[in-house]
Structures are given as structure tokens and as C-alpha cells.
Coordinates of C-alpha atoms and ligand atoms in Angstrom, one line a residue:
M268 CA 89.2 178.4 272.7
T269 CA 89.6 182.0 273.6
T270 CA 89.1 184.5 270.8
A271 CA 91.7 187.2 270.6
A272 CA 90.0 189.2 267.9
E273 CA 87.1 188.8 265.6
F274 CA 85.8 190.1 262.3
V275 CA 82.0 190.3 262.4
A276 CA 80.4 190.6 258.9
V277 CA 83.1 193.1 257.9
S278 CA 83.0 194.6 254.4
R279 CA 85.1 197.2 252.8
H280 CA 84.2 199.0 249.6
F281 CA 86.4 201.3 247.5
G282 CA 84.0 203.2 245.4
D283 CA 81.7 200.6 244.0
F284 CA 84.3 197.9 244.2
T285 CA 84.0 195.4 247.1
A286 CA 87.5 194.5 248.4
V287 CA 86.2 192.5 251.4
D288 CA 82.8 191.1 251.4
S289 CA 81.1 190.2 254.7
L290 CA 84.1 188.6 256.4
D291 CA 83.4 186.5 259.6
L292 CA 86.5 185.3 261.3
A293 CA 87.4 184.4 264.9
I294 CA 91.2 184.7 265.6
R295 CA 92.1 182.2 268.3
E296 CA 94.3 183.3 271.1
G297 CA 97.9 181.9 271.1
A298 CA 97.4 180.4 267.6
L299 CA 98.8 181.3 264.1
T300 CA 96.0 182.2 261.7
T301 CA 96.7 182.6 258.0
L302 CA 94.8 184.6 255.4
L303 CA 95.7 182.8 252.2
G304 CA 94.6 183.8 248.7
P305 CA 95.7 185.2 245.3
S306 CA 96.9 188.8 244.9
G307 CA 94.0 191.2 245.2
C308 CA 91.7 189.0 247.1
G309 CA 91.5 191.4 250.1
K310 CA 94.1 190.0 252.5
T311 CA 96.0 193.2 253.2
T312 CA 92.7 195.2 253.4
S313 CA 91.5 192.8 256.1
L314 CA 94.7 193.0 258.0
R315 CA 94.8 196.8 257.9
M316 CA 91.2 196.9 259.1
L317 CA 92.2 194.8 262.1
A318 CA 95.2 197.1 262.7
G319 CA 93.0 200.2 262.4
Y320 CA 94.6 201.7 259.4
I321 CA 91.5 201.2 257.2
E322 CA 87.9 201.7 258.4
P323 CA 85.4 199.0 257.5
S324 CA 82.4 200.1 255.4
A325 CA 80.2 197.7 257.4
G326 CA 80.6 195.3 260.3
K327 CA 82.5 195.2 263.5
I328 CA 86.1 194.5 264.6
M329 CA 86.3 193.0 268.1
I330 CA 89.6 192.8 270.0
G331 CA 89.9 191.2 273.4
G332 CA 86.1 190.9 273.4
K333 CA 85.5 194.7 273.0
D334 CA 84.3 196.6 270.0
H335 CA 87.4 198.3 268.4
T336 CA 85.8 199.2 265.1
D337 CA 86.4 202.9 265.7
A338 CA 89.6 202.7 267.8
P339 CA 92.7 204.3 266.3
P340 CA 95.7 201.9 265.7
E341 CA 97.6 203.0 268.8
K342 CA 94.7 201.9 271.0
R343 CA 94.8 198.4 269.6
D344 CA 98.1 197.3 271.0
L345 CA 99.2 195.3 267.8
G346 CA 102.6 194.7 266.3
M347 CA 102.9 194.7 262.5
V348 CA 105.6 193.5 260.1
F349 CA 105.3 194.2 256.4
Q350 CA 107.0 192.8 253.3
S351 CA 109.3 195.8 253.2
Y352 CA 111.1 195.9 256.5
A353 CA 110.8 199.7 256.9
L354 CA 113.7 200.0 259.4
F355 CA 115.1 203.4 260.3
P356 CA 118.5 203.5 258.5
H357 CA 120.1 206.1 260.9
M358 CA 119.4 204.0 264.0
T359 CA 121.2 200.9 265.2
V360 CA 119.5 197.6 265.3
A361 CA 118.9 197.9 269.0
G362 CA 117.6 201.5 268.4
N363 CA 115.1 200.2 265.9
V364 CA 113.9 197.4 268.1
G365 CA 113.6 199.7 271.1
F366 CA 111.8 202.4 269.1
G367 CA 108.2 201.4 270.0
L368 CA 109.2 200.9 273.7
K369 CA 110.6 204.5 273.8
L370 CA 107.3 205.8 272.2
R371 CA 105.5 203.9 275.0
K372 CA 107.7 205.5 277.6
V373 CA 109.1 202.2 278.9
P374 CA 112.0 203.1 281.3
R375 CA 115.5 202.8 279.9
A376 CA 116.6 199.7 281.9
E377 CA 113.5 197.8 281.1
R378 CA 113.8 198.8 277.5
A379 CA 117.4 197.5 277.2
R380 CA 116.3 194.2 278.7
R381 CA 113.3 193.8 276.3
V382 CA 115.4 194.8 273.3
A383 CA 118.1 192.2 274.2
E384 CA 115.4 189.6 274.8
A385 CA 113.7 190.3 271.4
L386 CA 117.0 190.2 269.6
E387 CA 117.9 187.0 271.3
L388 CA 114.6 185.5 270.3
V389 CA 115.2 186.2 266.6
G390 CA 118.8 185.0 266.8
L391 CA 120.5 188.5 266.4
G392 CA 121.7 188.9 270.0
H393 CA 125.1 189.9 268.8
L394 CA 124.2 192.5 266.2
G395 CA 122.5 195.2 268.3
D396 CA 125.1 197.8 267.5
R397 CA 125.0 197.4 263.7
R398 CA 123.1 199.7 261.3
P399 CA 120.4 198.0 259.2
K400 CA 122.3 198.5 256.0
A401 CA 125.1 196.3 257.3
L402 CA 122.7 193.4 257.6
S403 CA 121.4 190.9 255.0
G404 CA 117.7 191.0 253.9
G405 CA 116.9 188.0 256.1
Q406 CA 118.6 189.7 259.1
Q407 CA 116.7 192.9 258.5
Q408 CA 113.4 191.0 258.4
R409 CA 114.4 189.5 261.8
V410 CA 115.0 193.0 263.2
A411 CA 111.5 194.1 262.0
L412 CA 110.1 191.0 263.7
A413 CA 112.0 191.7 266.9
R414 CA 110.8 195.3 266.8
A415 CA 107.2 194.1 266.6
I416 CA 107.6 191.5 269.3
A417 CA 109.4 193.8 271.8
I418 CA 106.3 195.8 272.5
R419 CA 104.6 192.5 273.5
P420 CA 101.6 193.1 271.3
R421 CA 98.2 191.5 271.9
L422 CA 98.4 190.4 268.3
L423 CA 101.2 190.2 265.8
L424 CA 100.2 190.9 262.3
L425 CA 102.5 189.8 259.5
D426 CA 101.8 190.9 255.9
E427 CA 103.7 188.7 253.4
P428 CA 106.8 189.0 255.7
L429 CA 108.8 186.4 253.7
S430 CA 108.1 187.3 250.1
N431 CA 111.2 189.5 249.7
L432 CA 113.5 186.7 250.9
D433 CA 115.2 184.1 248.6
A434 CA 113.6 180.7 248.5
R435 CA 115.9 178.9 250.9
L436 CA 115.7 181.7 253.6
R437 CA 112.0 181.8 253.1
V438 CA 111.6 178.1 254.0
Q439 CA 114.0 178.5 257.0
M440 CA 112.1 181.6 258.3
R441 CA 108.8 179.6 258.2
G442 CA 110.2 177.4 260.9
E443 CA 111.7 180.3 262.8
I444 CA 108.4 182.2 263.0
R445 CA 106.7 179.1 264.1
R446 CA 109.3 178.6 266.9
I447 CA 109.1 182.2 268.0
Q448 CA 105.3 182.0 268.1
A449 CA 105.4 178.8 270.2
E450 CA 108.0 180.3 272.6
T451 CA 106.2 183.5 273.1
G452 CA 102.6 182.2 272.9
L453 CA 101.8 185.2 270.7
T454 CA 98.6 185.4 268.7
V455 CA 99.7 185.8 265.1
V456 CA 97.8 186.6 261.9
L457 CA 99.8 186.0 258.8
V458 CA 99.0 187.1 255.3
T459 CA 100.4 185.0 252.4
H460 CA 99.7 184.0 248.8
D461 CA 101.9 180.9 249.2
Q462 CA 99.8 177.8 249.9
E463 CA 102.9 175.8 251.1
E464 CA 103.7 178.5 253.6
A465 CA 100.1 178.5 254.9
L466 CA 99.9 174.7 255.1
E467 CA 103.2 174.5 256.9
M468 CA 102.8 177.3 259.4
S469 CA 99.1 177.6 260.3
D470 CA 97.0 176.4 263.1
H471 CA 94.1 177.8 261.3
M472 CA 93.9 178.9 257.7
V473 CA 91.4 181.0 255.8
V474 CA 91.3 180.7 252.0
M475 CA 90.0 183.9 250.4
N476 CA 89.0 184.8 246.8
A477 CA 87.6 188.1 245.6
G478 CA 87.0 189.4 249.1
R479 CA 85.2 186.3 250.4
V480 CA 86.1 183.4 252.5
M481 CA 86.1 180.2 250.4
Q482 CA 86.9 177.8 253.2
Q483 CA 88.6 177.8 256.6
G484 CA 90.0 175.2 259.0
A485 CA 93.2 173.5 260.2
P486 CA 95.6 172.6 257.4
D487 CA 95.1 168.9 258.0
E488 CA 91.3 169.3 257.7
L489 CA 91.4 171.6 254.7
F490 CA 94.0 170.0 252.5
P491 CA 92.4 166.6 252.2
A492 CA 88.9 168.0 251.8
P493 CA 88.8 171.2 249.7
A494 CA 85.3 172.5 249.5
N495 CA 85.3 173.7 245.9
R496 CA 87.3 173.9 242.8
F497 CA 88.9 177.3 243.7
V498 CA 90.3 176.0 247.0
A499 CA 91.4 172.7 245.4
E500 CA 93.3 174.5 242.6
F501 CA 94.8 177.0 245.1
L502 CA 96.0 174.1 247.3
G503 CA 97.7 172.5 244.2
Y504 CA 95.2 169.9 243.1
E505 CA 95.5 169.3 239.4
N506 CA 93.0 166.7 238.5
F507 CA 89.4 167.7 238.0
L508 CA 86.8 165.4 236.3
T509 CA 83.1 165.1 236.2
L510 CA 81.9 161.6 236.8
P511 CA 78.3 160.5 235.9
E512 CA 77.4 159.5 239.5
R513 CA 79.5 161.9 241.6
G514 CA 79.6 165.1 239.6
L515 CA 82.8 167.2 239.9
V516 CA 85.6 165.4 241.8
T517 CA 89.3 165.9 242.4
V518 CA 91.9 163.4 243.3
R519 CA 95.6 163.8 244.2
P520 CA 98.1 162.6 241.5
E521 CA 99.8 160.2 244.0
L522 CA 96.4 158.5 244.7
L523 CA 95.8 157.4 241.1
T524 CA 96.8 154.0 239.8
V525 CA 97.7 153.5 236.2
A526 CA 97.5 150.0 234.7
P527 CA 98.4 148.8 231.2
G528 CA 95.6 148.2 228.8
D529 CA 92.2 149.5 228.0
V530 CA 89.7 148.0 230.5
G531 CA 87.0 150.7 230.0
G532 CA 85.0 153.0 232.2
G533 CA 83.1 152.7 235.5
E534 CA 82.7 155.1 238.3
T535 CA 86.3 155.1 239.5
A536 CA 88.2 153.8 236.4
V537 CA 88.6 155.5 233.1
S538 CA 90.6 154.6 230.0
A539 CA 93.3 157.1 229.0
T540 CA 96.1 157.8 226.6
V541 CA 99.5 158.7 227.9
R542 CA 100.5 162.1 226.7
S543 CA 104.0 162.4 228.3
I544 CA 106.1 161.0 231.1
A545 CA 108.6 162.8 233.3
Y546 CA 111.1 160.9 235.5
R547 CA 111.8 162.8 238.6
G548 CA 114.0 160.5 240.7
V549 CA 111.7 158.2 242.6
E550 CA 108.6 159.9 241.3
V551 CA 107.3 159.3 237.8
R552 CA 104.8 161.9 236.6
V553 CA 102.5 160.8 233.9
A554 CA 100.3 163.2 232.0
L555 CA 97.2 161.5 230.5
D556 CA 94.2 162.3 228.5
A557 CA 91.3 160.4 230.1
T558 CA 88.3 159.5 228.0
T559 CA 85.5 160.9 230.1
G560 CA 82.6 161.8 227.8
A561 CA 80.5 160.2 225.1
G562 CA 81.9 161.0 221.6
G563 CA 85.6 160.8 222.8
A564 CA 85.7 163.9 225.0
T565 CA 88.9 163.9 227.1
T566 CA 90.0 165.4 230.4
P567 CA 93.7 165.9 231.3
L568 CA 94.9 164.0 234.3
V569 CA 98.2 163.8 236.1
A570 CA 99.3 160.7 237.9
S571 CA 102.3 160.5 240.2
L572 CA 103.7 157.0 240.3
R573 CA 106.6 155.4 242.2
G574 CA 109.2 154.4 239.7
D575 CA 110.4 151.6 241.9
A576 CA 106.9 150.0 242.0
L577 CA 106.5 149.8 238.2
T578 CA 106.4 146.3 236.6
P579 CA 108.0 145.7 233.2
E580 CA 104.4 145.6 231.8
D581 CA 103.7 149.0 233.3
R582 CA 106.9 150.4 231.8
A583 CA 106.0 149.0 228.4
A584 CA 102.6 150.9 228.5
L585 CA 104.1 154.1 229.7
H586 CA 105.0 155.8 226.4
P587 CA 103.3 158.7 224.6
G588 CA 100.2 157.2 222.9
G589 CA 100.1 154.2 225.2
R590 CA 96.6 153.0 226.3
V591 CA 96.1 152.6 230.0
T592 CA 93.4 152.5 232.6
V593 CA 93.5 155.1 235.4
S594 CA 91.6 154.3 238.6
A595 CA 91.2 155.7 242.1
R596 CA 89.7 154.3 245.3
P597 CA 86.2 155.8 245.7
D598 CA 87.2 157.2 249.1
H599 CA 90.1 159.1 247.6
L600 CA 87.8 161.1 245.3
V601 CA 86.9 164.5 246.8
S602 CA 83.5 165.9 245.7
L603 CA 83.6 169.6 244.9
A604 CA 81.0 172.2 244.9
G605 CA 82.1 173.5 241.5
Ligands
ADP867 N1 92.9 202.3 248.6 C1 92.4 201.6 247.7 N2 91.6 202.1 246.7 C2 91.0 201.4 245.7 N3 91.2 200.0 245.6 C3 91.9 199.4 246.6 C4 92.5 200.1 247.6 N4 93.2 199.2 248.4 C5 93.0 198.0 247.9 N5 92.2 198.1 246.8 C6 91.8 197.0 245.9 O1 91.2 196.0 246.8 C7 91.5 194.7 246.3 C8 92.1 194.0 247.5 O2 93.4 194.5 247.8 P1 94.4 193.9 248.9 O3 93.6 193.8 250.2 O4 95.6 194.8 248.9 O5 94.6 192.5 248.3 P2 95.8 191.4 248.7 O6 96.5 191.9 249.9 O7 95.0 190.1 248.9 O8 96.6 191.3 247.5 C9 92.4 194.9 245.2 O9 91.7 194.7 244.0 C10 92.9 196.3 245.3 O10 93.2 196.8 244.0
MG868 MG1 98.5 192.3 250.1

């Protein structure tokens, strides 16, 4: 693996508040790396330090193997796209896309070729003469993307680029950005608070909380094995229970089995009372109160069952107040650090 850029023990303080706390992160060349975390966890601050708009309070920013901690943004050769498209309204689409090339004194003919190529790549080859305001939000965001790509940056930085788009377009653009990244071989760093977006788009994802990295890895490594409760909750896990021998564990709702009757405890089986049932087509979601502690303490659990696999006995037990036994295969339980 070649490292395109690297954060080495990078921190950023604002007064006595620590926005980014000793961040170590290697950004792999030609890959899409995502910074994922809730609002305020330090994603934008990290990205802006990489771009050179914010100075780290401590640590080093390496780009292409060289220390760039003190380099101004224009010496870093990066393209950036923000949540707001920030297009120039008085320029045509082609003018917007060619703007950075003009600044870099790329000759006119070469500029025209690269603008056409970038617009083609984002699927707007036919709209170069339009003004931004004549385009939809999604199209404007593609123009911003084309403008960043046209300069052939060493790194493409995307800060929540899809959050202003409606849900359908957002999902479509995930695939589009992935395709563009694959076609160009660009190194991309994407900031998002949307775990689905991160899981779907990333080669490598970094989950952050309160300025610190909670866990990083490929989506298919991270999703089945969250390291702690924060990461698990952020990735959408809902079931958390403390078992006598295992401590805190989580398990995905679709990996729980629910059987009629009250067969009692054990390491991977607990008795429970059905709280509510929601039929969602093939999926049946059952909310349960599991008896987990001495003295009748309960823990809420959610099981996702396949409606077509339920027996008549199962259905009879699945009503509010029904007594059931919830179990999971031991290898489906994920131990958490707390
Ligand atoms: N210029 C600033 N002055 C003071 N606090 C800031 C400044 N920029 C960011 N912060 C604070 O740092 C934290 C991280 O911000 P940010 O990196 O924008 O988070 P994210 O992009 O993950 O939502 C937030 O609590 C934010 O209020
Ligand atoms: Mg942000």
C-alpha cells in the first residue's frame, strides 16, 4: 500500500476545547477513505487541516511522503467539495469547471479538453453552456465535483457532499462517486455522518467520536466486529446486554431466534416478554423485554424474524405479553469494550 497522506499525532485545540485529539491516520493512495462520526466529532476540522485551511496545534500532516504541516493550501494540490456547492453564479458551468485550471495557467486548448472530460465524467457533458441556477441541486453538486476533479488533484476531499440532496439522489450519487473514483483512480477522503453512506462507499472507514478515532478498518471488517458500544450504536446495532460470562455483548436483530415458551436462562438464551410486533413485509420485528438480571431486571431487545419462517406455534406466542425464549449462537455475539 502506498500512503498518499498521513496524519501523525495531529491535535487541534480551540481555546481549551480539543476538537481533534492525537489523530493517527494513513490515507491509502487510490482508495476512498471515510471519516464517519456524529456532528461535532472533528471531521471537518481534520479535513481542513489536511487541506491547509486550519493549522494543527500539534502533530504533522504528511502529503506524498513530505511534511506539509506548514504548507499553504495552494501548495498541497488538493481538490475540495463542500456541502454547499459554492459555484460562481455569473459563470457558465464550463467556466466554473475550468476556473481552477485558469488560475493554474493551463493553456486554453488543454483547458477546454479537461473541462469537457470532467463534465463527461460526471454525466453533464451537454450542459457546459448553462448557468448554475438553471441546474438542479444534484446537477450543481456534479459541477462542483467536476471542478475539483478537473485540476487532477493529488487528493480529492469531500465534506458531506451529499447531505443537501434528497434521499433518492443521495443514494444514486453514492454509486456515482464510487464509479468516478474507480475510473480516475483518485485518492478520496470523504466526510460523512451517515453510516450507510460510509459502509457502502468506503475502502477504509474511520469512526470518530469527540475528536478521537474509535475504530478504523474496511467496512466488512468493521461492521461485523465493532470494538465498543459507541461504534456498535453508530453502525446501527440495537441490542446490548451484559451476560454473566461474557460481559457486554451486542448481536444483530436478524441473528436472534425467538421460540415460544419460557425455557429459562443460560449463556446465550434468555427468557423474554414480547412488548410489540411490527409486520414489515417479509420482516417481522419483535420488541422484547429480556429478563437479564436477578430480581427481574430487564433489557430491551429487538429481533428481526422472517415472517415466512414462523410456525403456527411461533405466531401464537408473538403477541404483546407473550412469553418467549430468545437465543443466539455464541459466535454471533460480539463482545464490546464498553
Ligand atoms: N473555529 C472554531 N472555533 C471554536 N470551536 C470550533 C471551531 N471549529 C470547530 N469547532 C468545534 O470543534 C468541534 C468539531 O467541529 P467540526 O470539525 O466542524 O465537527 P464535524 O465536522 O465532525 O461536525 C465542534 O465542537 C465545533 O464546535
Ligand atoms: Mg463537518
